[in-house]
Structure formats: structure tokens, C-alpha cells
mmCIF file of C-alpha atoms in Angstrom:
data_model
loop_
_atom_site.group_PDB
_atom_site.id
_atom_site.type_symbol
_atom_site.label_atom_id
_atom_site.label_comp_id
_atom_site.label_asym_id
_atom_site.label_seq_id
_atom_site.Cartn_x
_atom_site.Cartn_y
_atom_site.Cartn_z
ATOM 1 C CA ASP A 204 -13.716 -56.081 3.145
ATOM 2 C CA VAL A 205 -16.047 -53.078 2.924
ATOM 3 C CA PHE A 206 -19.818 -53.405 2.953
ATOM 4 C CA ASP A 207 -21.761 -52.193 -0.082
ATOM 5 C CA THR A 208 -24.255 -49.974 1.668
ATOM 6 C CA SER A 209 -25.777 -48.118 -1.215
ATOM 7 C CA MET A 210 -29.019 -49.230 0.397
ATOM 8 C CA SER A 211 -30.152 -49.341 4.000
ATOM 9 C CA VAL A 212 -28.364 -50.736 7.028
ATOM 10 C CA GLY A 213 -30.278 -52.670 9.674
ATOM 11 C CA MET A 214 -29.288 -52.450 13.312
ATOM 12 C CA GLY A 215 -30.438 -54.575 16.211
ATOM 13 C CA ILE A 216 -29.410 -53.934 19.791
ATOM 14 C CA ARG A 217 -29.871 -57.043 21.894
ATOM 15 C CA GLY A 218 -29.096 -57.936 25.479
ATOM 16 C CA GLY A 219 -25.730 -59.531 24.813
ATOM 17 C CA SER A 220 -24.860 -58.287 21.352
ATOM 18 C CA LYS A 221 -25.382 -55.695 18.671
ATOM 19 C CA GLU A 222 -26.029 -56.651 15.066
ATOM 20 C CA ILE A 223 -25.505 -54.757 11.838
ATOM 21 C CA VAL A 224 -27.060 -56.149 8.665
ATOM 22 C CA CYS A 225 -26.488 -54.711 5.194
ATOM 23 C CA GLN A 226 -25.911 -55.608 1.578
ATOM 24 C CA LYS A 227 -22.545 -57.110 0.669
ATOM 25 C CA ASN A 228 -21.801 -58.403 -2.837
ATOM 26 C CA LYS A 229 -25.524 -58.246 -3.686
ATOM 27 C CA LYS A 230 -26.362 -60.492 -0.698
ATOM 28 C CA ILE A 231 -27.534 -59.754 2.813
ATOM 29 C CA ALA A 232 -24.602 -59.915 5.232
ATOM 30 C CA GLY A 233 -24.352 -59.267 8.928
ATOM 31 C CA GLU A 234 -21.946 -58.790 11.778
ATOM 32 C CA SER A 235 -22.563 -59.314 15.467
ATOM 33 C CA VAL A 236 -20.542 -57.506 18.115
ATOM 34 C CA ASN A 237 -20.331 -58.759 21.674
ATOM 35 C CA VAL A 238 -21.759 -55.574 23.214
ATOM 36 C CA GLY A 239 -25.396 -55.427 24.209
ATOM 37 C CA TRP A 240 -27.460 -53.443 26.696
ATOM 38 C CA VAL A 241 -27.514 -56.136 29.399
ATOM 39 C CA ARG A 242 -23.787 -56.836 29.089
ATOM 40 C CA LEU A 243 -22.881 -53.122 29.241
ATOM 41 C CA SER A 244 -25.270 -52.440 32.123
ATOM 42 C CA GLU A 245 -23.847 -55.324 34.158
ATOM 43 C CA MET A 246 -20.224 -54.454 33.353
ATOM 44 C CA PHE A 247 -20.315 -50.698 33.952
ATOM 45 C CA LEU A 248 -23.483 -49.253 35.498
ATOM 46 C CA LYS A 249 -23.150 -50.080 39.205
ATOM 47 C CA SER A 250 -24.558 -46.911 40.837
ATOM 48 C CA GLU A 251 -28.094 -45.599 40.930
ATOM 49 C CA PRO A 252 -28.190 -43.325 39.006
ATOM 50 C CA PRO A 253 -24.943 -44.237 37.240
ATOM 51 C CA THR A 254 -21.949 -42.003 37.873
ATOM 52 C CA GLU A 255 -20.411 -39.943 35.100
ATOM 53 C CA SER A 256 -17.276 -42.105 35.355
ATOM 54 C CA GLU A 257 -19.255 -45.363 34.945
ATOM 55 C CA PHE A 258 -21.082 -43.939 31.961
ATOM 56 C CA LYS A 259 -17.869 -42.664 30.334
ATOM 57 C CA LYS A 260 -16.166 -46.067 30.743
ATOM 58 C CA MET A 261 -19.207 -47.810 29.229
ATOM 59 C CA VAL A 262 -19.271 -45.423 26.258
ATOM 60 C CA GLU A 263 -15.531 -45.829 25.606
ATOM 61 C CA PHE A 264 -15.822 -49.637 25.738
ATOM 62 C CA ALA A 265 -18.783 -49.590 23.344
ATOM 63 C CA LYS A 266 -17.007 -47.213 20.925
ATOM 64 C CA GLU A 267 -13.903 -49.432 20.860
ATOM 65 C CA ASN A 268 -16.038 -52.443 19.990
ATOM 66 C CA LEU A 269 -18.183 -50.674 17.379
ATOM 67 C CA LEU A 270 -15.438 -48.846 15.491
ATOM 68 C CA GLN A 271 -15.212 -51.783 13.083
ATOM 69 C CA PHE A 272 -18.307 -50.300 11.421
ATOM 70 C CA SER A 273 -16.679 -46.908 10.769
ATOM 71 C CA GLU A 274 -16.118 -47.757 7.083
ATOM 72 C CA VAL A 275 -19.803 -48.471 6.529
ATOM 73 C CA GLU A 276 -21.451 -45.531 4.791
ATOM 74 C CA ALA A 277 -25.157 -45.879 5.385
ATOM 75 C CA ARG A 278 -27.844 -44.029 3.459
ATOM 76 C CA GLU A 279 -30.422 -45.061 6.050
ATOM 77 C CA VAL A 280 -30.364 -47.012 9.316
ATOM 78 C CA ILE A 281 -33.333 -49.144 10.290
ATOM 79 C CA ALA A 282 -33.221 -49.816 14.033
ATOM 80 C CA VAL A 283 -35.089 -52.790 15.462
ATOM 81 C CA ALA A 284 -35.699 -54.377 18.862
ATOM 82 C CA GLY A 285 -36.472 -52.989 22.303
ATOM 83 C CA THR A 286 -34.107 -50.036 22.551
ATOM 84 C CA PRO A 287 -35.288 -48.062 19.513
ATOM 85 C CA THR A 288 -38.956 -48.921 20.082
ATOM 86 C CA THR A 289 -38.669 -47.883 23.742
ATOM 87 C CA LEU A 290 -36.958 -44.608 22.825
ATOM 88 C CA ALA A 291 -39.715 -43.964 20.273
ATOM 89 C CA CYS A 292 -42.299 -44.478 23.044
ATOM 90 C CA ILE A 293 -40.448 -42.051 25.310
ATOM 91 C CA GLU A 294 -40.099 -39.503 22.497
ATOM 92 C CA LYS A 295 -43.802 -39.713 21.599
ATOM 93 C CA GLY A 296 -44.950 -39.917 25.229
ATOM 94 C CA ILE A 297 -46.955 -43.113 24.600
ATOM 95 C CA GLU A 298 -47.007 -46.726 25.676
ATOM 96 C CA PHE A 299 -45.996 -49.210 22.988
ATOM 97 C CA ASP A 300 -48.354 -49.200 19.996
ATOM 98 C CA SER A 301 -46.872 -50.864 16.927
ATOM 99 C CA LYS A 302 -48.771 -48.657 14.480
ATOM 100 C CA GLN A 303 -47.585 -45.445 16.138
ATOM 101 C CA ILE A 304 -44.011 -46.642 16.708
ATOM 102 C CA HIS A 305 -43.233 -48.312 13.368
ATOM 103 C CA ASN A 306 -41.319 -45.968 11.028
ATOM 104 C CA THR A 307 -40.729 -43.360 13.726
ATOM 105 C CA LYS A 308 -37.675 -41.242 12.904
ATOM 106 C CA LEU A 309 -35.330 -40.574 15.826
ATOM 107 C CA SER A 310 -32.682 -37.949 15.188
ATOM 108 C CA ILE A 311 -29.237 -38.452 16.653
ATOM 109 C CA LYS A 312 -29.807 -35.229 18.629
ATOM 110 C CA ARG A 313 -33.003 -36.619 20.212
ATOM 111 C CA ILE A 314 -31.301 -39.937 20.969
ATOM 112 C CA GLU A 315 -28.499 -38.015 22.686
ATOM 113 C CA HIS A 316 -31.061 -35.868 24.556
ATOM 114 C CA TRP A 317 -32.842 -38.930 25.962
ATOM 115 C CA MET A 318 -29.571 -40.710 26.698
ATOM 116 C CA MET A 319 -28.418 -37.800 28.862
ATOM 117 C CA LYS A 320 -31.831 -37.522 30.577
ATOM 118 C CA LEU A 321 -31.809 -41.271 31.312
ATOM 119 C CA LEU A 322 -28.310 -40.938 32.794
ATOM 120 C CA GLU A 323 -29.673 -38.543 35.442
ATOM 121 C CA MET A 324 -32.520 -40.874 36.463
ATOM 122 C CA THR A 325 -32.800 -43.827 38.801
ATOM 123 C CA ASN A 326 -34.269 -47.101 37.539
ATOM 124 C CA LYS A 327 -37.520 -46.274 39.337
ATOM 125 C CA GLU A 328 -37.738 -42.891 37.586
ATOM 126 C CA ARG A 329 -36.949 -44.475 34.218
ATOM 127 C CA SER A 330 -39.581 -47.171 34.745
ATOM 128 C CA ASN A 331 -42.229 -44.444 34.968
ATOM 129 C CA LEU A 332 -41.432 -43.143 31.473
ATOM 130 C CA PRO A 333 -43.865 -44.236 28.739
ATOM 131 C CA GLY A 334 -42.989 -47.617 27.268
ATOM 132 C CA VAL A 335 -39.993 -48.283 29.543
ATOM 133 C CA GLY A 336 -41.373 -50.511 32.337
ATOM 134 C CA LYS A 337 -39.073 -53.490 32.927
ATOM 135 C CA ARG A 338 -36.392 -52.091 30.573
ATOM 136 C CA ALA A 339 -35.540 -49.376 33.114
ATOM 137 C CA ASP A 340 -32.232 -50.944 34.126
ATOM 138 C CA VAL A 341 -30.959 -51.395 30.546
ATOM 139 C CA ILE A 342 -32.462 -48.552 28.484
ATOM 140 C CA LEU A 343 -29.555 -46.198 29.234
ATOM 141 C CA ALA A 344 -26.987 -48.663 27.848
ATOM 142 C CA GLY A 345 -29.260 -49.337 24.874
ATOM 143 C CA ALA A 346 -29.656 -45.621 24.163
ATOM 144 C CA ALA A 347 -25.879 -45.182 24.365
ATOM 145 C CA LEU A 348 -25.362 -48.061 21.891
ATOM 146 C CA LEU A 349 -27.902 -46.578 19.493
ATOM 147 C CA PHE A 350 -26.321 -43.114 19.743
ATOM 148 C CA ILE A 351 -22.754 -44.406 19.303
ATOM 149 C CA SER A 352 -23.774 -46.617 16.372
ATOM 150 C CA ALA A 353 -25.619 -43.812 14.573
ATOM 151 C CA HIS A 354 -22.626 -41.540 15.126
ATOM 152 C CA ILE A 355 -20.150 -44.147 13.801
ATOM 153 C CA LEU A 356 -22.408 -44.839 10.793
ATOM 154 C CA ASN A 357 -22.537 -41.066 10.216
ATOM 155 C CA VAL A 358 -26.319 -40.761 9.982
ATOM 156 C CA LYS A 359 -28.472 -37.944 11.329
ATOM 157 C CA GLU A 360 -31.415 -40.174 12.225
ATOM 158 C CA VAL A 361 -32.566 -43.766 12.508
ATOM 159 C CA THR A 362 -35.887 -45.246 11.442
ATOM 160 C CA VAL A 363 -37.517 -47.393 14.112
ATOM 161 C CA SER A 364 -39.017 -50.660 12.931
ATOM 162 C CA ILE A 365 -41.049 -53.241 14.787
ATOM 163 C CA GLY A 366 -39.884 -55.935 12.325
ATOM 164 C CA GLY A 367 -36.544 -57.712 12.268
ATOM 165 C CA ALA A 368 -33.544 -56.125 10.541
ATOM 166 C CA ARG A 369 -33.271 -58.801 7.858
ATOM 167 C CA CYS A 370 -37.009 -58.627 7.093
ATOM 168 C CA GLU A 371 -36.949 -54.839 6.845
ATOM 169 C CA LEU A 372 -33.920 -54.803 4.567
ATOM 170 C CA GLU A 373 -35.361 -57.450 2.283
ATOM 171 C CA LEU A 374 -38.472 -55.281 1.930
ATOM 172 C CA GLU A 375 -36.340 -52.175 1.305
ATOM 173 C CA TRP A 376 -34.091 -53.879 -1.237
ATOM 174 C CA GLY A 377 -37.048 -55.469 -2.968
ATOM 175 C CA LYS A 378 -38.337 -52.018 -3.975
#
């Protein structure tokens, strides 16, 4: 059962799960996978900063669980929720401002860059980055999920949205 993704794909990374929303048989359809930033952080990231081995195990677990989306061919990915908005803040060097964050494009290379930088940092160091604050302990897992998902969906960038995935796709498909 392959998704019709001639349009955009919405992606939400939550604490306990990751959602993909897209068009299927001319209707909005979605899938939720039981991997989220809190779950991955609690399961794998025990050291401060995390060890390379912990990070590798987390990435492999996430990949295994997200491979079900490998048949989805996305034209565009709209990423919503805290992870993409926080990475947009870090990338732009600003605290959260919806007008400056909405529609930010994050390339897969920049997501990977920040993921690897975050891996080297302690939670205290991460918390000092713009827009991170209380997400310091989970932003690494979130960045890894965003990177892995973009890679599996075979896109070069994601568009950050401050709206929900379903709302954004309805607006996109209504064009």
C-alpha cells in the first residue's frame, strides 16, 4: 500500500512517536511510529555527552523503525513541532520567533551538521544554544530523527512550520 505523495509530506516528531502525514487515495492519511525524542533519549542516551556507541545504537534503532517510509517519494517535507523549530532557532542564532521560524528551510546537510555538534555537547551546553532551553536533553534524538527521516524520504531539505502537519498539508493541497 504505497502513499500517493505527488504533493507534500508532513512530519511531526513528538516525545513518544513520529508521525508522517501525506495524501493517499485523494485523502489525508497518516502513520505513527513508536519512536520519539523522549523515548530514544531515555532508551539510549545515558552518558553526558552521549558516547558514540550510544548514539550509533539509537540511530540504528530509529532507522529500523522508520524504514517503513522508504517507499514514500516526497516532493517536499513539512516538518512541525519542537525539533524542527528548535533546529531552525539554532541555525538562525535566534530565540523562538514564529514569524522568523515559519517556512525556514533546513538542508539535510545542516541538520546533520547540528546533529553532530549536539552529540559533542553536554545538556548544559545545549541549553545555552538559541531556542533550546528545556529541550536540551532531547534535541539530539530529535535532530537524529529528523535527519534519518529526511534521508529515508530522499529529500535534500525540510520546510519548518509552526502549524500542525495536517493543517499545513490541507493548505498546500488546497492550492
